[in-house]
């Protein structure tokens, strides 16, 4: 149930006795602006490690320990054309703990999010400097993960011309080093005053119990949010980029425009088509490129409906680049041409349904479904609706989904020759 606490501030309560824990997630949602990503990420680190009441990370950890070992964290993410800062608290259920942990948890969230540790009108300089350096070290270390590096580079290539989509949700090292105290405070105040807020509470709780606690957070009304969730990159000639580096294996990634609605027939057709193309161990990419041809160490595909975007990722020997790229194109053509059996399609659907059913054992997954339902009313969070939609997907719809995919970017991370 979604309840409006104030203009732009919403509470979503999912009452269930399925778990022994209660999960509280507070999402701050704003239009994606690349220039804010690094500052919003740094802000999560600063808020997570210090506040007026809990000035050190040890103080916060001690407070969480008194709450039967509760866990807390703040992170960032991107969903289509919006950027999210999310604070999450996991608690033992009140009925099990026999103490009002949920009320204590909301008090802690209020302290951490709304009462940061300040010196004058800025964040504690010691905390600011430390967290900026720690985050810079983390971002710098990401280059060591070549698969991630190739994935991010492919997205930069595909989303060329749109900084909000080309830039990862956590920002860049260059952006981070440019963040000043004044800039961070401005981003913080803007987030509190203007972001749409979605509070999701999942557990053995009631609306009557949660509403007053959520109201005590004191989030003020804000301008009526107005943003689009979906982003689609304009079609363009295929972009190609080759980069050389010292790698154990080359990376060949391909990015495609993938037209889709949100949670309609086209969406579910895309889900099945992606699974058949490269999203599962039964897929054509895995079976034909990795296993039969033995031309890839890994080969998989993923589909992002909010960005109308699919990406194939492979790890290969550089000498096989052209052959692998042709094989990938051949597998997509097979899906588009219907060159797959009814039995395989049935197994693909069965795998999707089994995975989905297992996911409902996760509080994190269920809370995510509740958020999606809040943002996209056509989304149905229950398993029955998902199962019915997947089952209803026809072979012709899968073929049409694959045929609509249009190659737009090819990124190749080559093996640099030793000197």
mmCIF file of C-alpha atoms in Angstrom:
data_model
loop_
_atom_site.group_PDB
_atom_site.id
_atom_site.type_symbol
_atom_site.label_atom_id
_atom_site.label_comp_id
_atom_site.label_asym_id
_atom_site.label_seq_id
_atom_site.Cartn_x
_atom_site.Cartn_y
_atom_site.Cartn_z
ATOM 1 C CA UNK A 1 0.000 0.000 0.000
ATOM 2 C CA UNK A 2 1.408 3.405 -1.015
ATOM 3 C CA UNK A 3 0.587 6.293 1.310
ATOM 4 C CA UNK A 4 1.404 9.940 0.615
ATOM 5 C CA UNK A 5 2.890 11.538 3.735
ATOM 6 C CA UNK A 6 3.460 14.897 2.035
ATOM 7 C CA UNK A 7 3.815 16.159 -1.511
ATOM 8 C CA UNK A 8 6.615 14.098 -3.047
ATOM 9 C CA UNK A 9 7.027 11.906 0.078
ATOM 10 C CA UNK A 10 5.532 8.404 0.024
ATOM 11 C CA UNK A 11 5.405 5.399 2.330
ATOM 12 C CA UNK A 12 5.065 1.862 0.985
ATOM 13 C CA UNK A 13 4.232 -0.849 3.522
ATOM 14 C CA UNK A 14 4.452 -4.535 2.672
ATOM 15 C CA UNK A 15 3.085 -6.544 5.596
ATOM 16 C CA UNK A 16 4.389 -10.115 5.696
ATOM 17 C CA UNK A 17 5.290 -12.631 8.389
ATOM 18 C CA UNK A 18 7.542 -14.502 5.936
ATOM 19 C CA UNK A 19 10.739 -13.220 7.566
ATOM 20 C CA UNK A 20 12.164 -12.790 11.034
ATOM 21 C CA UNK A 21 13.424 -9.347 10.092
ATOM 22 C CA UNK A 22 12.044 -5.932 9.185
ATOM 23 C CA UNK A 23 13.587 -4.019 6.298
ATOM 24 C CA UNK A 24 13.384 -0.238 6.000
ATOM 25 C CA UNK A 25 14.634 1.453 2.832
ATOM 26 C CA UNK A 26 14.507 5.198 2.191
ATOM 27 C CA UNK A 27 14.994 6.121 -1.453
ATOM 28 C CA UNK A 28 15.863 9.660 -2.568
ATOM 29 C CA UNK A 29 15.030 9.835 -6.268
ATOM 30 C CA UNK A 30 16.004 12.623 -8.665
ATOM 31 C CA UNK A 31 16.475 13.118 -12.403
ATOM 32 C CA UNK A 32 19.879 11.711 -13.340
ATOM 33 C CA UNK A 33 22.445 14.506 -13.606
ATOM 34 C CA UNK A 34 25.980 13.304 -14.254
ATOM 35 C CA UNK A 35 27.523 16.310 -12.517
ATOM 36 C CA UNK A 36 25.896 15.220 -9.234
ATOM 37 C CA UNK A 37 26.758 11.508 -9.234
ATOM 38 C CA UNK A 38 30.142 11.679 -7.519
ATOM 39 C CA UNK A 39 28.909 14.172 -4.918
ATOM 40 C CA UNK A 40 25.849 12.046 -4.106
ATOM 41 C CA UNK A 41 28.113 9.002 -3.771
ATOM 42 C CA UNK A 42 30.515 10.848 -1.481
ATOM 43 C CA UNK A 43 27.518 12.027 0.510
ATOM 44 C CA UNK A 44 26.520 8.410 1.207
ATOM 45 C CA UNK A 45 29.974 7.728 2.650
ATOM 46 C CA UNK A 46 29.948 10.858 4.811
ATOM 47 C CA UNK A 47 26.455 10.218 6.191
ATOM 48 C CA UNK A 48 27.144 6.521 6.702
ATOM 49 C CA UNK A 49 30.234 7.088 8.841
ATOM 50 C CA UNK A 50 29.385 10.087 11.034
ATOM 51 C CA UNK A 51 26.493 12.063 12.490
ATOM 52 C CA UNK A 52 25.975 14.418 15.399
ATOM 53 C CA UNK A 53 24.794 11.609 17.682
ATOM 54 C CA UNK A 54 27.135 8.956 16.243
ATOM 55 C CA UNK A 55 30.294 10.945 15.408
ATOM 56 C CA UNK A 56 32.375 7.901 14.451
ATOM 57 C CA UNK A 57 31.724 4.690 12.604
ATOM 58 C CA UNK A 58 32.465 2.832 15.834
ATOM 59 C CA UNK A 59 29.716 4.782 17.603
ATOM 60 C CA UNK A 60 27.215 3.853 14.904
ATOM 61 C CA UNK A 61 28.322 0.208 14.963
ATOM 62 C CA UNK A 62 27.857 0.141 18.742
ATOM 63 C CA UNK A 63 24.353 1.551 18.384
ATOM 64 C CA UNK A 64 23.504 -1.116 15.800
ATOM 65 C CA UNK A 65 24.827 -3.824 18.121
ATOM 66 C CA UNK A 66 22.450 -2.703 20.882
ATOM 67 C CA UNK A 67 19.644 -3.213 18.342
ATOM 68 C CA UNK A 68 20.323 -6.977 18.173
ATOM 69 C CA UNK A 69 22.973 -6.552 15.498
ATOM 70 C CA UNK A 70 20.988 -4.467 13.019
ATOM 71 C CA UNK A 71 22.681 -3.672 9.697
ATOM 72 C CA UNK A 72 22.739 -0.316 7.963
ATOM 73 C CA UNK A 73 24.129 1.081 4.729
ATOM 74 C CA UNK A 74 23.667 3.806 2.126
ATOM 75 C CA UNK A 75 24.307 3.397 -1.588
ATOM 76 C CA UNK A 76 23.568 4.832 -5.017
ATOM 77 C CA UNK A 77 22.005 3.388 -8.150
ATOM 78 C CA UNK A 78 20.537 4.442 -11.464
ATOM 79 C CA UNK A 79 17.171 3.318 -12.819
ATOM 80 C CA UNK A 80 16.652 4.534 -16.346
ATOM 81 C CA UNK A 81 16.619 8.332 -16.281
ATOM 82 C CA UNK A 82 16.671 8.705 -12.483
ATOM 83 C CA UNK A 83 19.362 8.501 -9.822
ATOM 84 C CA UNK A 84 18.733 7.001 -6.389
ATOM 85 C CA UNK A 85 20.382 7.389 -3.006
ATOM 86 C CA UNK A 86 19.109 4.611 -0.753
ATOM 87 C CA UNK A 87 19.531 4.171 2.997
ATOM 88 C CA UNK A 88 18.691 0.645 4.165
ATOM 89 C CA UNK A 89 18.226 -0.692 7.690
ATOM 90 C CA UNK A 90 17.613 -4.350 8.546
ATOM 91 C CA UNK A 91 16.255 -5.187 11.988
ATOM 92 C CA UNK A 92 15.092 -8.211 13.930
ATOM 93 C CA UNK A 93 11.292 -8.195 13.923
ATOM 94 C CA UNK A 94 9.743 -6.544 16.964
ATOM 95 C CA UNK A 95 7.676 -9.640 17.833
ATOM 96 C CA UNK A 96 10.818 -11.759 17.920
ATOM 97 C CA UNK A 97 12.947 -9.202 19.761
ATOM 98 C CA UNK A 98 10.172 -8.314 22.226
ATOM 99 C CA UNK A 99 11.332 -4.692 22.126
ATOM 100 C CA UNK A 100 10.297 -1.794 19.818
ATOM 101 C CA UNK A 101 13.259 -2.108 17.454
ATOM 102 C CA UNK A 102 11.383 -0.553 14.529
ATOM 103 C CA UNK A 103 10.849 2.681 16.447
ATOM 104 C CA UNK A 104 14.517 2.668 17.462
ATOM 105 C CA UNK A 105 15.451 2.070 13.841
ATOM 106 C CA UNK A 106 13.477 5.068 12.601
ATOM 107 C CA UNK A 107 15.140 7.189 15.292
ATOM 108 C CA UNK A 108 18.551 6.052 14.060
ATOM 109 C CA UNK A 109 17.642 6.828 10.439
ATOM 110 C CA UNK A 110 16.485 10.308 11.489
ATOM 111 C CA UNK A 111 19.780 10.956 13.261
ATOM 112 C CA UNK A 112 21.980 9.705 10.439
ATOM 113 C CA UNK A 113 20.125 11.260 7.506
ATOM 114 C CA UNK A 114 18.971 14.554 8.978
ATOM 115 C CA UNK A 115 21.526 15.388 11.659
ATOM 116 C CA UNK A 116 25.006 14.995 10.132
ATOM 117 C CA UNK A 117 28.170 15.845 11.997
ATOM 118 C CA UNK A 118 28.873 19.472 11.113
ATOM 119 C CA UNK A 119 31.584 21.982 11.911
ATOM 120 C CA UNK A 120 30.033 25.373 11.358
ATOM 121 C CA UNK A 121 28.023 25.196 8.155
ATOM 122 C CA UNK A 122 29.954 22.346 6.580
ATOM 123 C CA UNK A 123 30.563 18.671 7.106
ATOM 124 C CA UNK A 124 33.310 17.711 9.527
ATOM 125 C CA UNK A 125 36.507 18.424 7.493
ATOM 126 C CA UNK A 126 38.246 15.329 8.862
ATOM 127 C CA UNK A 127 35.380 13.095 7.796
ATOM 128 C CA UNK A 128 35.054 14.824 4.413
ATOM 129 C CA UNK A 129 38.767 14.451 3.595
ATOM 130 C CA UNK A 130 38.944 10.849 4.766
ATOM 131 C CA UNK A 131 35.884 9.680 2.855
ATOM 132 C CA UNK A 132 36.881 11.537 -0.300
ATOM 133 C CA UNK A 133 40.299 9.834 -0.225
ATOM 134 C CA UNK A 134 38.775 6.411 0.521
ATOM 135 C CA UNK A 135 36.284 6.734 -2.304
ATOM 136 C CA UNK A 136 38.984 7.950 -4.683
ATOM 137 C CA UNK A 137 41.084 4.887 -3.851
ATOM 138 C CA UNK A 138 38.092 2.635 -4.481
ATOM 139 C CA UNK A 139 37.252 4.224 -7.832
ATOM 140 C CA UNK A 140 40.909 4.020 -8.842
ATOM 141 C CA UNK A 141 41.017 0.304 -8.009
ATOM 142 C CA UNK A 142 38.093 -0.463 -10.315
ATOM 143 C CA UNK A 143 40.417 -0.416 -13.318
ATOM 144 C CA UNK A 144 41.813 -3.707 -12.038
ATOM 145 C CA UNK A 145 38.474 -5.376 -12.786
ATOM 146 C CA UNK A 146 38.786 -5.645 -16.558
ATOM 147 C CA UNK A 147 35.306 -7.065 -17.081
ATOM 148 C CA UNK A 148 33.740 -4.151 -15.207
ATOM 149 C CA UNK A 149 36.024 -1.715 -17.017
ATOM 150 C CA UNK A 150 34.877 -3.082 -20.373
ATOM 151 C CA UNK A 151 31.214 -2.949 -19.332
ATOM 152 C CA UNK A 152 31.437 0.705 -18.280
ATOM 153 C CA UNK A 153 33.394 1.608 -21.409
ATOM 154 C CA UNK A 154 30.774 -0.073 -23.596
ATOM 155 C CA UNK A 155 28.061 1.997 -21.942
ATOM 156 C CA UNK A 156 30.093 5.188 -22.430
ATOM 157 C CA UNK A 157 30.401 4.331 -26.101
ATOM 158 C CA UNK A 158 26.736 3.427 -26.533
ATOM 159 C CA UNK A 159 25.352 6.422 -24.602
ATOM 160 C CA UNK A 160 27.727 8.905 -26.228
ATOM 161 C CA UNK A 161 26.197 12.379 -26.107
ATOM 162 C CA UNK A 162 24.215 11.762 -22.908
ATOM 163 C CA UNK A 163 26.447 12.233 -19.874
ATOM 164 C CA UNK A 164 23.796 11.079 -17.404
ATOM 165 C CA UNK A 165 23.660 7.665 -19.076
ATOM 166 C CA UNK A 166 27.305 7.387 -20.100
ATOM 167 C CA UNK A 167 28.536 8.095 -16.552
ATOM 168 C CA UNK A 168 28.253 5.299 -13.949
ATOM 169 C CA UNK A 169 25.892 5.922 -11.032
ATOM 170 C CA UNK A 170 28.807 6.473 -8.626
ATOM 171 C CA UNK A 171 30.449 9.121 -10.840
ATOM 172 C CA UNK A 172 34.056 9.351 -11.955
ATOM 173 C CA UNK A 173 37.347 9.913 -10.205
ATOM 174 C CA UNK A 174 37.728 13.295 -11.904
ATOM 175 C CA UNK A 175 34.286 14.387 -10.706
ATOM 176 C CA UNK A 176 35.009 13.175 -7.191
ATOM 177 C CA UNK A 177 38.257 15.100 -6.783
ATOM 178 C CA UNK A 178 36.429 18.279 -7.858
ATOM 179 C CA UNK A 179 33.791 17.993 -5.098
ATOM 180 C CA UNK A 180 34.227 20.741 -2.487
ATOM 181 C CA UNK A 181 32.687 21.114 0.939
ATOM 182 C CA UNK A 182 30.318 23.773 -0.388
ATOM 183 C CA UNK A 183 29.306 21.579 -3.310
ATOM 184 C CA UNK A 184 28.631 18.584 -1.080
ATOM 185 C CA UNK A 185 26.448 20.624 1.269
ATOM 186 C CA UNK A 186 24.493 22.057 -1.661
ATOM 187 C CA UNK A 187 23.866 18.561 -3.058
ATOM 188 C CA UNK A 188 22.797 17.322 0.393
ATOM 189 C CA UNK A 189 20.339 20.156 0.928
ATOM 190 C CA UNK A 190 18.971 19.754 -2.587
ATOM 191 C CA UNK A 191 18.442 16.033 -2.002
ATOM 192 C CA UNK A 192 16.542 16.619 1.233
ATOM 193 C CA UNK A 193 14.421 19.403 -0.247
ATOM 194 C CA UNK A 194 13.694 18.296 -3.809
ATOM 195 C CA UNK A 195 14.152 14.543 -4.321
ATOM 196 C CA UNK A 196 11.084 12.350 -4.470
ATOM 197 C CA UNK A 197 11.179 10.144 -1.380
ATOM 198 C CA UNK A 198 9.912 6.576 -1.355
ATOM 199 C CA UNK A 199 10.048 4.833 2.029
ATOM 200 C CA UNK A 200 9.607 1.063 1.809
ATOM 201 C CA UNK A 201 8.979 -0.967 4.968
ATOM 202 C CA UNK A 202 8.765 -4.750 4.689
ATOM 203 C CA UNK A 203 8.066 -7.132 7.548
ATOM 204 C CA UNK A 204 5.566 -8.231 10.157
ATOM 205 C CA UNK A 205 4.246 -4.698 10.580
ATOM 206 C CA UNK A 206 1.027 -2.758 10.035
ATOM 207 C CA UNK A 207 0.360 0.567 8.376
ATOM 208 C CA UNK A 208 -0.962 1.905 11.684
ATOM 209 C CA UNK A 209 2.367 1.033 13.279
ATOM 210 C CA UNK A 210 4.596 2.442 10.527
ATOM 211 C CA UNK A 211 2.848 5.662 9.440
ATOM 212 C CA UNK A 212 3.546 7.684 12.620
ATOM 213 C CA UNK A 213 7.166 6.510 12.648
ATOM 214 C CA UNK A 214 7.647 7.546 9.029
ATOM 215 C CA UNK A 215 6.053 10.914 9.681
ATOM 216 C CA UNK A 216 8.477 11.521 12.547
ATOM 217 C CA UNK A 217 11.333 11.517 10.022
ATOM 218 C CA UNK A 218 10.050 14.994 9.230
ATOM 219 C CA UNK A 219 10.526 15.076 5.480
ATOM 220 C CA UNK A 220 8.869 18.275 4.272
ATOM 221 C CA UNK A 221 6.680 18.595 1.213
ATOM 222 C CA UNK A 222 8.611 19.342 -1.948
ATOM 223 C CA UNK A 223 7.710 20.429 -5.470
ATOM 224 C CA UNK A 224 5.636 17.810 -7.281
ATOM 225 C CA UNK A 225 8.225 15.483 -8.817
ATOM 226 C CA UNK A 226 8.273 15.442 -12.599
ATOM 227 C CA UNK A 227 10.681 13.087 -14.300
ATOM 228 C CA UNK A 228 10.653 10.378 -16.933
ATOM 229 C CA UNK A 229 11.810 6.934 -15.906
ATOM 230 C CA UNK A 230 12.595 5.560 -19.353
ATOM 231 C CA UNK A 231 15.497 6.751 -21.470
ATOM 232 C CA UNK A 232 16.142 5.601 -25.042
ATOM 233 C CA UNK A 233 19.321 6.534 -26.864
ATOM 234 C CA UNK A 234 18.681 7.924 -30.364
ATOM 235 C CA UNK A 235 19.712 5.546 -33.148
ATOM 236 C CA UNK A 236 23.067 6.301 -34.760
ATOM 237 C CA UNK A 237 25.660 4.594 -36.947
ATOM 238 C CA UNK A 238 27.413 1.754 -35.122
ATOM 239 C CA UNK A 239 30.173 3.133 -32.902
ATOM 240 C CA UNK A 240 33.342 1.067 -32.496
ATOM 241 C CA UNK A 241 36.242 1.445 -30.109
ATOM 242 C CA UNK A 242 39.333 -0.672 -29.515
ATOM 243 C CA UNK A 243 41.545 -0.195 -26.470
ATOM 244 C CA UNK A 244 44.743 -2.101 -25.684
ATOM 245 C CA UNK A 245 45.766 -3.066 -22.157
ATOM 246 C CA UNK A 246 47.622 -5.777 -20.264
ATOM 247 C CA UNK A 247 44.833 -8.322 -19.866
ATOM 248 C CA UNK A 248 44.710 -12.094 -19.481
ATOM 249 C CA UNK A 249 41.909 -12.267 -22.015
ATOM 250 C CA UNK A 250 40.403 -9.819 -24.451
ATOM 251 C CA UNK A 251 36.887 -8.438 -23.906
ATOM 252 C CA UNK A 252 34.437 -8.058 -26.772
ATOM 253 C CA UNK A 253 31.179 -6.317 -25.837
ATOM 254 C CA UNK A 254 28.255 -5.391 -28.064
ATOM 255 C CA UNK A 255 25.428 -2.983 -27.179
ATOM 256 C CA UNK A 256 21.980 -2.908 -28.757
ATOM 257 C CA UNK A 257 18.979 -0.634 -28.682
ATOM 258 C CA UNK A 258 16.108 -2.791 -27.413
ATOM 259 C CA UNK A 259 12.654 -1.211 -27.737
ATOM 260 C CA UNK A 260 10.423 -2.101 -24.800
ATOM 261 C CA UNK A 261 7.439 -1.057 -22.783
ATOM 262 C CA UNK A 262 7.426 -1.399 -18.989
ATOM 263 C CA UNK A 263 5.773 -4.601 -17.809
ATOM 264 C CA UNK A 264 3.615 -5.066 -20.881
ATOM 265 C CA UNK A 265 3.713 -7.792 -23.556
ATOM 266 C CA UNK A 266 6.813 -6.320 -25.190
ATOM 267 C CA UNK A 267 8.700 -6.228 -21.889
ATOM 268 C CA UNK A 268 8.086 -9.902 -21.123
ATOM 269 C CA UNK A 269 8.933 -10.877 -24.700
ATOM 270 C CA UNK A 270 12.266 -9.086 -24.255
ATOM 271 C CA UNK A 271 12.898 -10.888 -20.971
ATOM 272 C CA UNK A 272 12.391 -14.277 -22.615
ATOM 273 C CA UNK A 273 14.331 -13.294 -25.758
ATOM 274 C CA UNK A 274 17.291 -12.125 -23.682
ATOM 275 C CA UNK A 275 17.295 -15.322 -21.641
ATOM 276 C CA UNK A 276 17.256 -17.378 -24.840
ATOM 277 C CA UNK A 277 19.918 -15.244 -26.532
ATOM 278 C CA UNK A 278 22.482 -15.071 -23.727
ATOM 279 C CA UNK A 279 20.911 -14.706 -20.295
ATOM 280 C CA UNK A 280 21.144 -18.297 -19.057
ATOM 281 C CA UNK A 281 23.259 -21.479 -19.264
ATOM 282 C CA UNK A 282 20.686 -22.779 -21.778
ATOM 283 C CA UNK A 283 21.125 -19.742 -24.025
ATOM 284 C CA UNK A 284 22.435 -19.807 -27.565
ATOM 285 C CA UNK A 285 25.454 -17.676 -26.676
ATOM 286 C CA UNK A 286 26.479 -20.010 -23.866
ATOM 287 C CA UNK A 287 25.731 -23.196 -25.793
ATOM 288 C CA UNK A 288 27.088 -22.287 -29.214
ATOM 289 C CA UNK A 289 29.812 -19.695 -28.590
ATOM 290 C CA UNK A 290 31.249 -20.843 -25.273
ATOM 291 C CA UNK A 291 30.548 -24.571 -25.224
ATOM 292 C CA UNK A 292 30.365 -25.902 -28.800
ATOM 293 C CA UNK A 293 32.772 -23.486 -30.525
ATOM 294 C CA UNK A 294 34.938 -23.005 -27.395
ATOM 295 C CA UNK A 295 35.597 -19.431 -28.520
ATOM 296 C CA UNK A 296 34.738 -17.604 -25.286
ATOM 297 C CA UNK A 297 35.692 -17.929 -21.661
ATOM 298 C CA UNK A 298 32.315 -16.397 -20.875
ATOM 299 C CA UNK A 299 29.486 -15.139 -23.075
ATOM 300 C CA UNK A 300 26.283 -13.626 -21.746
ATOM 301 C CA UNK A 301 23.688 -10.948 -22.391
ATOM 302 C CA UNK A 302 21.649 -8.617 -20.212
ATOM 303 C CA UNK A 303 18.580 -6.433 -20.805
ATOM 304 C CA UNK A 304 17.760 -3.078 -19.162
ATOM 305 C CA UNK A 305 14.152 -2.062 -19.869
ATOM 306 C CA UNK A 306 14.430 1.382 -18.294
ATOM 307 C CA UNK A 307 17.224 2.282 -20.715
ATOM 308 C CA UNK A 308 15.928 0.316 -23.737
ATOM 309 C CA UNK A 309 19.340 -1.297 -23.846
ATOM 310 C CA UNK A 310 20.912 -4.756 -24.098
ATOM 311 C CA UNK A 311 24.566 -5.728 -23.854
ATOM 312 C CA UNK A 312 26.519 -8.844 -24.748
ATOM 313 C CA UNK A 313 29.728 -9.424 -22.784
ATOM 314 C CA UNK A 314 32.420 -11.932 -23.747
ATOM 315 C CA UNK A 315 35.922 -12.853 -22.711
ATOM 316 C CA UNK A 316 37.925 -14.206 -25.655
ATOM 317 C CA UNK A 317 41.324 -14.646 -27.227
ATOM 318 C CA UNK A 318 41.985 -11.548 -29.310
ATOM 319 C CA UNK A 319 42.755 -13.509 -32.480
ATOM 320 C CA UNK A 320 39.169 -14.807 -32.483
ATOM 321 C CA UNK A 321 37.494 -11.391 -32.422
ATOM 322 C CA UNK A 322 35.947 -11.407 -35.890
ATOM 323 C CA UNK A 323 34.793 -14.997 -35.618
ATOM 324 C CA UNK A 324 33.189 -14.398 -32.221
ATOM 325 C CA UNK A 325 31.454 -11.228 -33.353
ATOM 326 C CA UNK A 326 29.975 -13.080 -36.313
ATOM 327 C CA UNK A 327 28.882 -15.957 -34.079
ATOM 328 C CA UNK A 328 27.133 -13.528 -31.745
ATOM 329 C CA UNK A 329 25.281 -12.004 -34.683
ATOM 330 C CA UNK A 330 24.347 -15.500 -35.836
ATOM 331 C CA UNK A 331 22.819 -16.392 -32.455
ATOM 332 C CA UNK A 332 20.704 -13.246 -32.403
ATOM 333 C CA UNK A 333 19.581 -13.999 -35.945
ATOM 334 C CA UNK A 334 18.564 -17.503 -34.861
ATOM 335 C CA UNK A 335 16.319 -16.055 -32.158
ATOM 336 C CA UNK A 336 14.850 -13.546 -34.630
ATOM 337 C CA UNK A 337 14.300 -16.284 -37.250
ATOM 338 C CA UNK A 338 12.729 -18.706 -34.781
ATOM 339 C CA UNK A 339 15.544 -21.245 -35.164
ATOM 340 C CA UNK A 340 14.963 -22.714 -31.713
ATOM 341 C CA UNK A 341 12.744 -25.531 -30.545
ATOM 342 C CA UNK A 342 9.526 -25.295 -28.578
ATOM 343 C CA UNK A 343 11.216 -27.519 -26.001
ATOM 344 C CA UNK A 344 14.084 -25.058 -25.539
ATOM 345 C CA UNK A 345 11.652 -22.149 -25.232
ATOM 346 C CA UNK A 346 9.726 -24.078 -22.579
ATOM 347 C CA UNK A 347 12.941 -24.768 -20.635
ATOM 348 C CA UNK A 348 13.929 -21.081 -20.860
ATOM 349 C CA UNK A 349 10.566 -20.034 -19.422
ATOM 350 C CA UNK A 350 10.796 -22.694 -16.734
ATOM 351 C CA UNK A 351 14.218 -21.374 -15.695
ATOM 352 C CA UNK A 352 12.884 -17.825 -15.474
ATOM 353 C CA UNK A 353 9.954 -18.929 -13.329
ATOM 354 C CA UNK A 354 12.127 -21.038 -11.002
ATOM 355 C CA UNK A 355 14.563 -18.182 -10.501
ATOM 356 C CA UNK A 356 11.740 -15.753 -9.875
ATOM 357 C CA UNK A 357 10.070 -18.024 -7.348
ATOM 358 C CA UNK A 358 13.355 -18.426 -5.467
ATOM 359 C CA UNK A 359 13.820 -14.642 -5.435
ATOM 360 C CA UNK A 360 10.670 -14.229 -3.358
ATOM 361 C CA UNK A 361 12.595 -15.690 -0.418
ATOM 362 C CA UNK A 362 14.673 -12.486 -0.347
ATOM 363 C CA UNK A 363 13.467 -9.399 1.582
ATOM 364 C CA UNK A 364 15.710 -7.279 -0.623
ATOM 365 C CA UNK A 365 13.998 -8.563 -3.774
ATOM 366 C CA UNK A 366 10.504 -8.070 -2.366
ATOM 367 C CA UNK A 367 11.310 -4.533 -1.249
ATOM 368 C CA UNK A 368 12.693 -3.798 -4.717
ATOM 369 C CA UNK A 369 9.436 -5.050 -6.244
ATOM 370 C CA UNK A 370 7.485 -2.729 -3.969
ATOM 371 C CA UNK A 371 9.600 0.241 -5.096
ATOM 372 C CA UNK A 372 9.101 -0.644 -8.756
ATOM 373 C CA UNK A 373 5.353 -0.854 -8.209
ATOM 374 C CA UNK A 374 5.409 2.596 -6.614
ATOM 375 C CA UNK A 375 7.260 4.082 -9.580
ATOM 376 C CA UNK A 376 5.489 2.126 -12.322
ATOM 377 C CA UNK A 377 1.828 1.419 -11.486
ATOM 378 C CA UNK A 378 1.578 -1.141 -14.323
ATOM 379 C CA UNK A 379 4.161 -3.268 -12.510
ATOM 380 C CA UNK A 380 2.651 -6.202 -10.601
ATOM 381 C CA UNK A 381 4.899 -7.310 -7.735
ATOM 382 C CA UNK A 382 3.362 -10.751 -7.154
ATOM 383 C CA UNK A 383 4.696 -14.025 -8.556
ATOM 384 C CA UNK A 384 1.368 -15.052 -10.099
ATOM 385 C CA UNK A 385 1.265 -12.019 -12.405
ATOM 386 C CA UNK A 386 4.881 -12.571 -13.475
ATOM 387 C CA UNK A 387 4.343 -16.283 -14.098
ATOM 388 C CA UNK A 388 1.225 -15.643 -16.159
ATOM 389 C CA UNK A 389 2.982 -13.000 -18.267
ATOM 390 C CA UNK A 390 6.063 -15.136 -18.952
ATOM 391 C CA UNK A 391 3.958 -18.185 -19.761
ATOM 392 C CA UNK A 392 1.873 -16.151 -22.211
ATOM 393 C CA UNK A 393 4.887 -15.042 -24.288
ATOM 394 C CA UNK A 394 4.664 -16.631 -27.741
ATOM 395 C CA UNK A 395 7.443 -17.758 -30.048
ATOM 396 C CA UNK A 396 6.439 -15.027 -32.493
ATOM 397 C CA UNK A 397 6.785 -12.379 -29.791
ATOM 398 C CA UNK A 398 10.259 -13.645 -28.907
ATOM 399 C CA UNK A 399 11.245 -13.524 -32.560
ATOM 400 C CA UNK A 400 9.907 -9.977 -32.914
ATOM 401 C CA UNK A 401 11.785 -8.852 -29.799
ATOM 402 C CA UNK A 402 15.089 -10.190 -31.127
ATOM 403 C CA UNK A 403 14.453 -8.743 -34.588
ATOM 404 C CA UNK A 404 13.911 -5.293 -33.053
ATOM 405 C CA UNK A 405 17.324 -5.289 -31.362
ATOM 406 C CA UNK A 406 19.685 -2.968 -33.238
ATOM 407 C CA UNK A 407 23.465 -3.067 -32.839
ATOM 408 C CA UNK A 408 24.787 0.375 -31.878
ATOM 409 C CA UNK A 409 28.190 -0.098 -30.231
ATOM 410 C CA UNK A 410 31.112 -2.535 -30.364
ATOM 411 C CA UNK A 411 33.815 -2.253 -27.706
ATOM 412 C CA UNK A 412 36.985 -4.338 -27.794
ATOM 413 C CA UNK A 413 39.552 -4.462 -25.001
ATOM 414 C CA UNK A 414 42.553 -5.957 -26.760
ATOM 415 C CA UNK A 415 45.505 -7.865 -25.335
ATOM 416 C CA UNK A 416 48.454 -5.476 -25.353
ATOM 417 C CA UNK A 417 51.647 -7.041 -26.608
ATOM 418 C CA UNK A 418 54.480 -7.243 -24.110
ATOM 419 C CA UNK A 419 57.450 -4.970 -24.816
#
